[in-house]
Tab-separated table of C-alpha atoms in Angstrom:
chain	number	residue	atom	x	y	z
A	1	MET	CA	0.138	0.031	-0.044
A	2	ARG	CA	3.071	2.417	1.069
A	3	ARG	CA	4.741	1.884	-2.382
A	4	ARG	CA	1.274	2.817	-4.322
A	5	SER	CA	0.976	5.618	-2.342
A	6	LEU	CA	4.311	6.980	-3.036
A	7	LEU	CA	3.982	5.923	-6.704
A	8	SER	CA	1.141	8.038	-6.544
A	9	LEU	CA	2.787	11.444	-5.850
A	10	PRO	CA	4.399	12.281	-8.837
A	11	VAL	CA	0.972	12.127	-10.521
A	12	LEU	CA	-0.700	14.169	-7.875
A	13	ALA	CA	1.913	16.971	-7.923
A	14	ALA	CA	1.913	16.656	-11.951
A	15	SER	CA	-2.083	17.530	-11.556
A	16	CYS	CA	-1.745	20.437	-9.098
A	17	PRO	CA	-1.417	24.003	-10.865
A	18	VAL	CA	2.002	25.265	-11.059
A	19	ARG	CA	2.876	28.586	-8.898
A	20	ALA	CA	5.439	30.667	-9.578
A	21	GLN	CA	8.035	30.290	-6.933
A	22	ALA	CA	11.194	32.523	-6.303
A	23	PRO	CA	14.454	30.898	-7.588
A	24	LEU	CA	15.734	29.261	-4.707
A	25	ALA	CA	19.602	31.156	-3.801
A	26	LEU	CA	22.401	28.461	-4.132
A	27	LEU	CA	25.336	30.249	-2.027
A	28	THR	CA	28.837	29.029	-2.923
A	29	ALA	CA	32.020	30.852	-2.659
A	30	GLY	CA	34.422	32.753	-4.389
A	31	PRO	CA	36.383	32.453	-7.784
A	32	GLY	CA	39.033	29.844	-7.494
A	33	SER	CA	37.167	28.027	-5.013
A	34	ALA	CA	35.811	24.378	-5.278
A	35	PHE	CA	32.566	25.472	-4.440
A	36	LEU	CA	31.744	27.351	-6.957
A	37	PRO	CA	31.759	25.296	-10.259
A	38	TYR	CA	30.315	22.358	-7.925
A	39	GLY	CA	27.150	24.986	-7.241
A	40	GLU	CA	27.096	26.335	-10.826
A	41	GLY	CA	26.715	22.474	-11.920
A	42	LEU	CA	24.300	21.838	-9.547
A	43	ALA	CA	22.345	24.729	-10.792
A	44	THR	CA	22.335	23.754	-14.431
A	45	PHE	CA	21.305	20.292	-13.376
A	46	LEU	CA	18.505	21.385	-11.393
A	47	GLY	CA	17.263	24.026	-13.957
A	48	ARG	CA	16.804	20.964	-16.369
A	49	GLN	CA	14.769	19.491	-13.471
A	50	GLY	CA	12.812	22.478	-13.488
A	51	VAL	CA	13.960	23.925	-10.140
A	52	ALA	CA	14.729	28.011	-10.673
A	53	VAL	CA	18.236	28.630	-8.843
A	54	THR	CA	20.530	31.483	-8.754
A	55	VAL	CA	24.035	30.868	-7.882
A	56	ARG	CA	25.391	33.634	-5.447
A	57	ARG	CA	28.812	34.294	-4.515
A	58	THR	CA	29.832	34.470	-0.996
A	59	THR	CA	32.945	33.949	1.179
A	60	GLY	CA	32.047	30.482	2.086
A	61	SER	CA	30.801	28.128	4.457
A	62	LEU	CA	30.231	30.237	7.710
A	63	GLN	CA	28.292	33.297	5.365
A	64	ASN	CA	26.495	30.210	3.846
A	65	LEU	CA	25.420	28.718	6.794
A	66	SER	CA	24.447	32.044	8.585
A	67	LEU	CA	22.538	32.954	5.133
A	68	VAL	CA	20.834	29.525	4.947
A	69	GLU	CA	19.762	29.866	8.926
A	70	ASP	CA	17.891	33.024	7.783
A	71	ASP	CA	16.216	32.261	4.412
A	72	PRO	CA	14.449	28.957	4.256
A	73	ASN	CA	14.672	29.368	0.425
A	74	ALA	CA	18.378	28.908	0.147
A	75	LEU	CA	21.037	26.425	0.094
A	76	GLY	CA	24.553	26.586	0.755
A	77	THR	CA	27.495	24.899	0.350
A	78	ALA	CA	29.701	24.398	3.301
A	79	PHE	CA	32.934	22.220	5.184
A	80	LEU	CA	31.350	19.714	7.822
A	81	GLY	CA	33.807	21.136	10.066
A	82	SER	CA	32.254	24.814	9.627
A	83	ALA	CA	28.726	23.367	9.798
A	84	SER	CA	29.641	21.708	13.447
A	85	ASP	CA	30.967	25.292	14.489
A	86	ALA	CA	27.784	26.710	13.247
A	87	LEU	CA	25.314	24.371	14.963
A	88	GLN	CA	27.321	24.540	18.207
A	89	GLY	CA	27.705	28.337	18.065
A	90	THR	CA	31.335	27.967	18.439
A	91	PRO	CA	33.508	31.446	18.154
A	92	ALA	CA	34.659	30.203	14.664
A	93	ALA	CA	30.964	30.626	13.966
A	94	GLY	CA	30.748	34.006	15.825
A	95	GLY	CA	29.414	32.656	18.789
A	96	ARG	CA	25.847	32.501	16.934
A	97	ARG	CA	24.155	28.865	17.375
A	98	HIS	CA	22.527	27.659	14.006
A	99	SER	CA	19.209	25.749	14.605
A	100	GLU	CA	17.365	25.560	11.381
A	101	VAL	CA	20.411	24.191	8.839
A	102	ARG	CA	20.148	21.045	7.842
A	103	ALA	CA	22.544	18.743	5.482
A	104	LEU	CA	21.080	17.579	2.261
A	105	PHE	CA	24.382	15.528	0.783
A	106	PRO	CA	27.711	15.462	1.179
A	107	MET	CA	29.833	16.929	-1.637
A	108	TYR	CA	33.348	15.961	-1.965
A	109	GLU	CA	35.944	15.026	0.615
A	110	THR	CA	38.270	17.823	1.327
A	111	SER	CA	41.489	17.938	2.683
A	112	PHE	CA	44.049	20.874	3.118
A	113	GLN	CA	46.930	21.531	1.387
A	114	ALA	CA	49.849	23.942	1.382
A	115	ALA	CA	51.362	25.131	-1.829
A	116	ALA	CA	54.471	26.942	-2.070
A	117	LEU	CA	57.068	27.862	-4.940
A	118	ARG	CA	60.007	25.846	-5.316
A	119	VAL	CA	62.256	28.524	-4.932
A	120	SER	CA	61.052	29.452	-1.738
A	121	GLY	CA	62.491	26.369	-0.068
A	122	ILE	CA	59.206	25.378	1.705
A	123	THR	CA	59.198	21.823	2.006
A	124	GLU	CA	57.179	20.846	5.196
A	125	PHE	CA	54.736	22.427	7.479
A	126	ALA	CA	57.087	23.926	10.133
A	127	HIS	CA	58.953	26.056	6.981
A	128	LEU	CA	55.539	28.159	7.219
A	129	ALA	CA	56.736	29.600	10.435
A	130	ARG	CA	57.278	33.615	10.057
A	131	ARG	CA	56.131	33.386	6.472
A	132	ARG	CA	53.048	35.361	4.383
A	133	VAL	CA	50.272	32.346	4.218
A	134	GLY	CA	47.120	32.975	2.363
A	135	CYS	CA	44.124	31.268	3.873
A	136	GLY	CA	41.075	32.254	2.038
A	137	PRO	CA	38.258	34.324	3.131
A	138	ALA	CA	38.737	35.994	6.787
A	139	ARG	CA	37.667	33.319	9.360
A	140	GLY	CA	36.889	31.062	6.665
A	141	PRO	CA	37.464	27.360	7.352
A	142	ALA	CA	40.419	27.467	5.535
A	143	GLU	CA	41.980	30.127	7.991
A	144	VAL	CA	40.362	28.467	11.043
A	145	PHE	CA	42.134	24.758	10.493
A	146	PHE	CA	45.096	26.844	9.404
A	147	ARG	CA	45.393	28.567	12.565
A	148	ALA	CA	44.781	25.455	14.724
A	149	ALA	CA	47.570	23.555	12.919
A	150	ALA	CA	49.846	26.342	12.828
A	151	ASP	CA	49.187	26.508	16.983
A	152	ALA	CA	49.671	22.436	17.523
A	153	ALA	CA	53.190	23.050	15.314
A	154	GLY	CA	53.893	25.666	17.246
A	155	ILE	CA	54.839	28.129	14.635
A	156	THR	CA	53.379	31.742	14.136
A	157	ALA	CA	52.596	32.496	10.122
A	158	GLU	CA	51.196	36.127	8.818
A	159	VAL	CA	47.820	34.997	7.721
A	160	VAL	CA	46.898	36.722	4.784
A	161	SER	CA	43.075	36.719	3.581
A	162	GLY	CA	41.260	36.879	0.313
A	163	ASP	CA	39.624	35.101	-2.186
A	164	PRO	CA	41.380	31.688	-3.323
A	165	ALA	CA	42.107	32.844	-6.920
A	166	VAL	CA	43.659	36.048	-5.987
A	167	GLN	CA	45.715	34.087	-3.484
A	168	ALA	CA	46.685	31.526	-6.256
A	169	GLU	CA	47.806	34.749	-8.531
A	170	ALA	CA	49.730	36.137	-5.420
A	171	LEU	CA	51.387	32.841	-4.776
A	172	ALA	CA	52.581	32.600	-8.112
A	173	ALA	CA	54.018	36.114	-8.242
A	174	GLY	CA	55.745	36.070	-5.067
A	175	HIS	CA	53.743	38.254	-3.027
A	176	ILE	CA	52.974	35.320	-0.430
A	177	ASP	CA	55.239	32.712	0.487
A	178	ALA	CA	52.570	29.958	0.544
A	179	PHE	CA	48.852	29.081	-0.152
A	180	TRP	CA	46.713	26.974	2.280
A	181	GLN	CA	43.231	25.890	1.046
A	182	GLY	CA	40.766	22.934	1.476
A	183	ALA	CA	40.014	21.840	-1.874
A	184	VAL	CA	39.599	19.092	-4.010
A	185	VAL	CA	42.782	17.865	-5.874
A	186	PRO	CA	43.679	19.513	-8.164
A	187	ILE	CA	43.045	22.790	-6.378
A	188	PRO	CA	40.871	24.723	-8.622
A	189	SER	CA	42.033	28.300	-7.755
A	190	LEU	CA	45.970	26.946	-8.880
A	191	LEU	CA	44.754	25.484	-11.998
A	192	LEU	CA	43.523	28.745	-12.903
A	193	ALA	CA	46.370	30.683	-11.775
A	194	LEU	CA	48.409	28.323	-14.168
A	195	GLY	CA	45.922	28.693	-17.010
A	196	ARG	CA	45.207	24.991	-17.056
């Protein structure tokens, strides 16, 4: 009986009059992030299914979680660590406890990597001490994780904030010593900077 009821739902939905709805907001991150192309691909797929979606660029996970918390018509990409911070209301999430966000599905597994030019001599994490390290948007997951890792390693580095694409270009130009980002491999922002 239950199976029959579930199968009748599409028929019922198809017979209902269509009401114009505002497009869903799909919150991603900035240029050079893995979230932006992922969100654009998801929006294209949903559009083909008849779901109107507008992709919005943001500073990333923590901003996305706050915007989703406040807007029931928003979907957002986020690192699980940032989502945990938001649910608990930790200082990384601005101390705000998020109770309305829900996870829909995992996107991909994330690891954090540091990239440096060969001429820098940086070959291990400890070599980032006293260096200028690009860590993505201010207070974003990459910065939060970098600061925790640096603290655990007993080193201090100068954290530089900004969009991943800009920071990858700054690394290539020698304006920063290293670039730390959590993303899929290969890192999209580095591919952009290298013109690949």
